[in-house]
Amino acid sequence: MMTQAPDITPTILFVDDEEIIRLTVRQTLELAGLAVATYPTAEAALADLSADTPGILVTDVRLPGMSGLDLLSRVRVLDPELPVVLVTGQGDISMAVRAMQDGAYDFIEKPFVTEHFVEVIRRALEKRALVRENRRLRLALDQNAAVENHLLGQSPALVRTRRLVADLAGTDVDVLVLGETGTGKEQVARALHDGGPRAAHPFVAVNCGAIPDSMFESEMFGHEAGAFTGAGKRRVGKIEYAHRGTLFLDEVESMPLALQVKLLRVLQDRALERLGGNDRVAVDLRVVAATKENLLDLANAGRFRADLYYRLSVVTLTLPPLRDRREDIPLLFRHFALQAAARFRRPHAELAPGLLRGLMLRDWPGNVRELRNAADRHVLGLGEDEAAGGDGGTTANAPLADILDGVERHLITEALRASGGQVTRAAETLGVPRKTLYDKMKRLNIGGTE
């Protein structure tokens, strides 16, 4: 049975079958300011070990039942980077040396000198801390990369959105995404999923406006065999299928009022009952809901349940329309054009500056989705005018200052990219004094290097 100092998080797991040794080691390490948990058997210690154990393992080689060497082998499978220090008798030294060749961190010979013992333990703890920090950084980089893959752009509005999504991705908080049609609400949901710990599990997208009311309950909650005519066998619904993953409810404002009550219960209890059944099915999921409507206004008008709105909107993300991030249009258009060229097996030509300027001056009421369609048409050879929407686009509703800022931001960003971030070279390319460029960069919130 494990013994542990009260209210101290164990960072050292020490295994020895002799109680007096366990007591002595615990006192020694605690006097050195280290937290320790002690175990009489390898089996007891193994039960408390995991791939994310924050500390290290120190174990005697000779133990009843599973030996210290057997425990080392099990730990190597569990986490090859977890330091294991072996405590050996005089006759076990050659065995300990072989164990180090098999992955043990170090060995200490009995009877050991206290100072040396503590020094070895501290070095092993430092190594473990470094390994865990490197893992944390790699995970953060992977999660940020997943978010960036779904949310392209360098405009201040998009950068703020991406930063917030990256911060939320590692949590389980439910999120309400608000934005106009085509702003990328599903991409945000996928970024939240792919950038977090649920990425290996299902992402289940449901368009609430595309399911007939008569089928909605069965589609969402599933049904038991015989629940209704034609239900020949049990069917798992969308909510249950999203277990351990993410449930994305698009156009959530279209959900029938009668079923909003059932969804609210699922969100509160994280459990559901299939149609025609009585058993409660536990579900572990994250819910991301999306809407282009103001749900609170709909709730006040009696068209959406207020309690469901407040349950969904623990965190609300509002996506900027494309007209508010015009400087992202060239990057997005190039990205979509490359995708379209691969999809349609067409060559990809360099985009003319005139085309990109024309794209940036349009309002894009369909937002990113409309821009993607324009890129498809361009790759299919429909001509620059048609790709840019012909006369269908207008800037009548866009302030001239915003349009000029967007164009200026794009030109400066492109010059900085071409110069590797060097402001002096970018100023020469643009034909403006360096101080003028600095002033514009500060006003437009653009970064660069000297």
XYZ file of C-alpha atoms in Angstrom:
450
model
C 0.000 0.000 0.000
C 1.295 3.461 -0.875
C 2.276 5.805 1.936
C 2.623 9.490 1.179
C 3.298 12.723 2.972
C -0.024 14.596 3.317
C -0.849 17.419 0.865
C 2.337 16.871 -1.155
C 2.148 15.973 -4.831
C 4.481 12.994 -5.274
C 7.309 13.518 -7.731
C 9.328 10.451 -6.709
C 7.865 6.933 -6.573
C 10.094 4.800 -4.313
C 9.695 1.006 -4.134
C 11.232 -1.216 -1.439
C 9.781 -4.158 0.467
C 11.430 -3.139 3.771
C 9.369 -0.659 5.762
C 12.349 0.842 7.615
C 14.064 1.652 4.315
C 10.871 3.214 2.911
C 10.545 5.378 6.030
C 14.211 6.407 5.983
C 14.174 7.323 2.274
C 10.971 9.305 2.625
C 12.415 11.335 5.502
C 15.668 11.899 3.603
C 13.951 13.165 0.474
C 11.450 15.332 2.329
C 14.288 16.960 4.281
C 15.831 17.734 0.874
C 12.575 19.456 -0.124
C 11.382 16.660 -2.425
C 7.973 14.992 -2.438
C 7.854 11.199 -2.392
C 5.370 8.335 -2.374
C 6.552 4.920 -1.147
C 5.397 1.438 -2.165
C 6.143 -2.050 -0.786
C 5.717 -3.816 -4.152
C 6.333 -3.141 -7.822
C 2.701 -3.975 -8.584
C 1.477 -1.185 -6.275
C 3.785 1.380 -7.869
C 2.864 0.307 -11.406
C -0.792 1.065 -10.697
C 0.143 4.732 -10.090
C 2.380 5.112 -13.147
C 1.303 6.553 -16.492
C 2.816 8.066 -19.619
C 2.267 11.506 -18.067
C 3.693 10.751 -14.618
C 5.336 14.041 -13.561
C 8.110 12.428 -11.523
C 10.531 9.510 -11.561
C 10.688 5.927 -10.321
C 13.273 4.645 -7.825
C 13.096 0.928 -7.115
C 15.015 -1.821 -5.407
C 16.027 -4.613 -7.784
C 15.053 -7.502 -5.523
C 11.365 -7.393 -4.623
C 8.700 -10.000 -3.806
C 6.555 -10.766 -6.829
C 7.491 -8.539 -9.742
C 11.184 -7.608 -9.525
C 12.629 -4.139 -10.048
C 13.960 -5.249 -13.445
C 10.507 -6.481 -14.475
C 9.096 -3.140 -13.351
C 11.721 -1.367 -15.477
C 10.605 -3.356 -18.531
C 6.957 -2.460 -17.914
C 7.815 1.227 -17.502
C 9.852 1.218 -20.707
C 6.713 0.137 -22.567
C 4.546 2.663 -20.713
C 6.900 5.617 -21.238
C 10.471 5.055 -22.520
C 11.452 8.558 -21.339
C 10.469 8.094 -17.685
C 13.709 7.912 -15.624
C 14.082 4.739 -13.548
C 16.789 4.610 -10.866
C 17.678 1.136 -9.573
C 18.811 0.473 -6.005
C 21.097 -2.536 -5.901
C 23.001 -4.713 -3.483
C 26.690 -5.456 -3.985
C 25.964 -8.627 -5.910
C 23.603 -6.887 -8.308
C 25.987 -4.354 -9.864
C 26.650 -6.267 -13.113
C 22.920 -6.808 -13.415
C 22.304 -3.067 -12.875
C 24.839 -2.156 -15.567
C 22.985 -4.374 -18.036
C 19.739 -2.738 -16.934
C 21.190 0.689 -17.748
C 21.990 -0.609 -21.208
C 18.313 -1.561 -21.411
C 17.197 1.950 -20.513
C 17.569 2.503 -16.758
C 18.622 6.068 -15.888
C 21.149 5.179 -13.165
C 21.786 2.796 -10.286
C 22.697 3.362 -6.633
C 24.512 0.750 -4.589
C 23.475 -0.088 -1.030
C 24.336 1.201 1.461
C 24.221 4.585 -0.294
C 25.575 7.950 0.775
C 22.718 10.381 1.347
C 24.276 13.263 -0.603
C 24.957 11.082 -3.642
C 21.479 9.546 -3.478
C 19.785 12.972 -3.432
C 22.045 14.253 -6.227
C 21.094 11.364 -8.536
C 17.411 11.900 -7.746
C 17.627 15.634 -8.527
C 19.340 15.002 -11.881
C 16.671 12.468 -12.830
C 13.903 14.916 -11.858
C 15.520 17.648 -13.976
C 15.624 15.303 -16.942
C 11.950 14.394 -16.445
C 10.950 18.052 -16.218
C 12.793 18.790 -19.463
C 11.114 15.862 -21.263
C 7.655 16.965 -20.140
C 8.303 20.587 -21.151
C 9.465 19.467 -24.607
C 6.321 17.373 -24.949
C 4.173 20.322 -23.935
C 5.864 22.549 -26.504
C 5.515 19.933 -29.265
C 1.839 19.494 -28.420
C 1.303 23.259 -28.460
C 3.029 23.519 -31.845
C 0.948 20.664 -33.263
C -2.250 22.210 -31.947
C -1.354 25.645 -33.293
C -0.524 24.113 -36.672
C -3.909 22.374 -36.717
C -5.652 25.660 -35.963
C -3.664 27.565 -38.600
C -4.460 24.943 -41.242
C -8.156 25.710 -40.824
C -7.976 29.485 -40.270
C -5.828 31.134 -42.921
C -5.034 34.831 -42.875
C -2.840 37.498 -41.309
C -5.330 40.319 -40.773
C -5.583 41.563 -37.163
C -9.188 40.314 -36.941
C -8.269 36.814 -38.100
C -5.126 36.677 -35.929
C -7.238 37.502 -32.866
C -9.760 34.820 -33.802
C -7.039 32.227 -34.380
C -5.366 33.036 -31.059
C -8.659 32.633 -29.192
C -9.439 29.353 -30.981
C -5.974 28.016 -30.111
C -6.514 28.943 -26.451
C -9.909 27.215 -26.373
C -8.902 24.114 -28.345
C -7.290 22.429 -25.356
C -10.392 22.862 -23.202
C -13.753 21.086 -23.202
C -15.861 24.243 -22.978
C -18.877 24.388 -25.316
C -18.615 27.173 -27.904
C -21.158 29.182 -29.895
C -19.800 30.476 -33.228
C -21.582 33.503 -34.674
C -20.970 34.721 -38.206
C -22.453 35.549 -41.566
C -22.996 32.863 -44.182
C -19.684 31.626 -45.570
C -17.391 33.128 -42.905
C -15.979 29.725 -41.942
C -17.953 28.647 -38.898
C -17.368 24.949 -39.598
C -13.653 25.613 -40.082
C -13.568 27.120 -36.585
C -15.332 24.038 -35.213
C -12.827 21.752 -36.946
C -9.920 23.858 -35.665
C -11.257 23.543 -32.111
C -11.504 19.771 -32.621
C -8.218 19.138 -34.453
C -6.263 21.459 -32.183
C -7.313 19.726 -28.962
C -7.152 16.363 -27.193
C -10.310 15.077 -28.959
C -8.671 15.153 -32.399
C -8.314 11.345 -32.558
C -12.060 10.875 -32.049
C -15.090 11.652 -34.256
C -15.982 15.107 -35.499
C -19.711 14.871 -36.200
C -21.214 17.733 -38.196
C -24.995 18.147 -38.221
C -26.825 20.723 -40.332
C -29.890 21.307 -38.198
C -31.684 23.015 -41.075
C -31.315 20.033 -43.414
C -33.006 17.344 -41.288
C -36.817 17.012 -41.566
C -38.593 17.606 -38.257
C -40.117 14.123 -38.384
C -36.663 12.510 -38.490
C -34.801 14.899 -36.200
C -35.185 13.015 -32.920
C -34.159 9.685 -34.417
C -31.203 11.228 -36.265
C -29.890 13.031 -33.210
C -30.689 10.660 -30.335
C -30.866 7.292 -32.127
C -33.560 4.683 -31.598
C -34.104 1.199 -30.284
C -35.369 -1.670 -32.420
C -39.139 -1.413 -32.789
C -39.292 2.221 -31.642
C -41.432 3.023 -34.677
C -42.559 1.407 -37.924
C -39.481 0.528 -39.951
C -37.075 0.596 -36.998
C -35.849 -2.966 -37.409
C -32.707 -2.600 -35.306
C -31.019 -0.256 -32.875
C -29.475 2.850 -34.432
C -26.855 5.078 -32.829
C -27.678 8.769 -33.238
C -25.382 11.654 -34.090
C -24.910 12.688 -30.455
C -23.894 9.220 -29.321
C -21.637 8.758 -32.338
C -19.731 11.897 -31.284
C -18.744 10.223 -27.977
C -15.243 11.368 -26.926
C -15.183 13.759 -29.888
C -16.929 16.930 -31.037
C -20.541 17.510 -32.046
C -20.932 20.446 -34.445
C -24.460 21.826 -34.711
C -24.651 24.089 -37.750
C -27.659 26.390 -38.198
C -28.656 25.528 -34.640
C -31.407 28.154 -34.832
C -33.270 25.735 -37.139
C -33.584 23.014 -34.503
C -37.251 22.229 -33.682
C -38.322 23.824 -30.398
C -39.666 20.532 -29.059
C -36.251 18.891 -29.394
C -34.313 21.808 -27.955
C -35.487 20.643 -24.505
C -33.979 17.194 -25.066
C -30.711 18.688 -26.325
C -30.550 20.938 -23.258
C -30.883 17.884 -21.019
C -28.059 16.139 -22.878
C -25.828 19.183 -22.490
C -26.566 19.369 -18.772
C -26.324 15.658 -17.937
C -23.979 14.435 -20.711
C -26.343 11.487 -21.109
C -29.209 10.610 -23.469
C -32.014 8.123 -23.994
C -32.533 6.613 -27.431
C -35.981 6.933 -28.947
C -38.087 4.025 -27.694
C -35.622 3.168 -24.912
C -35.321 3.742 -21.169
C -31.584 3.239 -20.599
C -29.422 6.323 -20.088
C -26.367 6.374 -22.346
C -23.455 8.463 -21.075
C -21.741 10.636 -23.684
C -18.456 12.488 -23.353
C -18.390 15.183 -26.005
C -17.760 18.801 -26.777
C -20.505 20.801 -28.462
C -19.801 23.584 -30.939
C -22.918 25.324 -32.234
C -23.003 27.787 -35.133
C -25.544 30.367 -36.216
C -25.872 33.430 -38.410
C -28.749 34.717 -36.275
C -28.841 36.525 -32.946
C -30.125 33.686 -30.766
C -30.984 36.001 -27.903
C -33.278 38.003 -30.198
C -34.844 34.734 -31.373
C -35.297 33.665 -27.740
C -37.022 36.947 -26.900
C -39.314 36.371 -29.886
C -40.156 32.843 -28.670
C -38.381 31.147 -31.599
C -35.460 29.704 -29.609
C -35.207 28.515 -26.019
C -33.417 31.036 -23.828
C -32.093 28.332 -21.480
C -30.529 26.486 -24.422
C -28.988 29.714 -25.677
C -27.328 30.378 -22.323
C -26.112 26.763 -22.140
C -24.577 26.913 -25.621
C -23.011 30.351 -25.269
C -20.544 29.642 -22.460
C -18.024 31.080 -24.922
C -19.095 32.983 -28.047
C -16.792 33.481 -31.024
C -17.825 36.106 -33.573
C -16.211 35.666 -36.990
C -15.332 38.752 -39.030
C -16.850 38.979 -42.533
C -14.412 38.965 -45.435
C -15.010 42.674 -46.123
C -13.467 43.391 -42.705
C -10.313 41.437 -43.500
C -9.674 42.364 -47.137
C -5.910 41.978 -46.768
C -6.464 38.216 -46.397
C -8.173 37.926 -49.799
C -4.994 37.399 -51.916
C -3.697 34.689 -49.563
C -7.058 32.920 -49.452
C -7.578 33.174 -53.217
C -4.142 31.707 -53.940
C -4.816 28.896 -51.464
C -8.194 28.061 -53.012
C -6.787 28.312 -56.534
C -4.036 25.806 -55.708
C -6.620 23.436 -54.233
C -8.858 23.829 -57.272
C -5.974 23.226 -59.671
C -5.213 19.926 -57.949
C -8.890 18.955 -57.728
C -9.688 19.763 -61.378
C -6.269 18.634 -62.663
C -5.639 22.008 -64.247
C -2.345 23.924 -64.395
C -1.991 26.735 -61.898
C -0.822 30.044 -63.337
C 0.527 33.002 -61.402
C -2.256 35.389 -60.462
C -2.124 38.817 -62.086
C -1.833 41.767 -59.673
C -4.811 43.405 -61.365
C -6.994 40.413 -60.562
C -5.968 40.438 -56.903
C -6.640 44.159 -56.611
C -10.075 43.649 -58.116
C -10.812 40.842 -55.680
C -9.853 43.030 -52.733
C -12.269 45.768 -53.813
C -15.349 43.531 -53.776
C -17.772 43.242 -50.870
C -18.074 39.417 -50.951
C -21.520 39.018 -49.364
C -20.979 35.244 -49.490
C -17.651 35.715 -47.687
C -14.979 33.010 -47.844
C -17.313 30.496 -49.495
C -17.972 32.933 -52.340
C -14.259 33.617 -52.707
C -13.591 29.870 -52.962
C -16.147 29.608 -55.756
C -14.456 32.501 -57.566
C -11.126 30.688 -57.334
C -12.721 27.551 -58.779
C -14.098 29.532 -61.725
C -10.731 31.153 -62.309
C -8.905 27.824 -62.435
C -11.556 26.477 -64.805
C -10.650 29.280 -67.215
C -13.786 31.375 -66.988
C -11.775 34.610 -67.162
C -10.637 37.147 -64.630
C -13.774 39.282 -64.844
C -16.079 36.353 -64.176
C -13.775 34.970 -61.479
C -13.935 38.304 -59.735
C -17.679 38.323 -60.038
C -18.042 40.697 -62.988
C -20.294 43.578 -62.132
C -21.926 41.605 -59.355
C -19.539 42.983 -56.736
C -19.708 46.459 -55.336
C -17.837 48.532 -52.815
C -20.643 51.004 -52.333
C -21.117 49.962 -48.718
C -17.410 49.806 -47.879
C -15.732 52.961 -46.520
C -13.002 54.176 -48.848
C -10.516 54.367 -45.976
C -11.075 50.678 -45.163
C -10.538 49.668 -48.790
C -7.336 51.695 -49.065
C -6.068 50.380 -45.716
C -6.679 46.819 -46.889
C -4.852 47.348 -50.178
C -1.990 49.148 -48.439
C -1.703 46.441 -45.780
C -1.551 43.762 -48.477
C 1.161 45.539 -50.485
C 3.288 46.129 -47.374
C 2.822 42.538 -46.156
C 3.829 41.164 -49.563
C 6.917 43.400 -49.673
C 7.943 42.293 -46.183
C 7.411 38.650 -47.108
C 9.591 39.046 -50.216
C 12.318 40.771 -48.191
C 12.308 38.196 -45.415
C 10.836 40.685 -42.972
C 13.572 43.298 -43.536
C 11.931 46.722 -43.295
C 14.754 48.571 -45.091
C 14.588 46.290 -48.134
C 10.797 46.400 -48.155
C 10.886 50.222 -48.101
C 13.233 50.199 -51.109
C 10.903 47.847 -52.975
C 7.891 50.049 -52.245
C 9.793 53.242 -53.032
C 9.056 54.958 -49.725
C 11.326 56.244 -46.922
C 11.931 53.761 -44.141
C 10.318 56.058 -41.524
C 7.206 56.371 -43.672
C 6.980 52.600 -43.916
C 7.430 52.253 -40.151
C 4.623 54.729 -39.557
C 2.309 52.840 -41.906
C 3.217 49.509 -40.305
C 2.440 50.904 -36.856
C -0.901 52.320 -38.010
C -1.869 49.082 -39.775
C -0.554 46.813 -36.988
C 2.006 45.021 -39.197
C 5.136 43.445 -37.730
C 8.616 43.346 -39.265
C 12.349 43.265 -38.444
C 15.185 45.717 -38.924
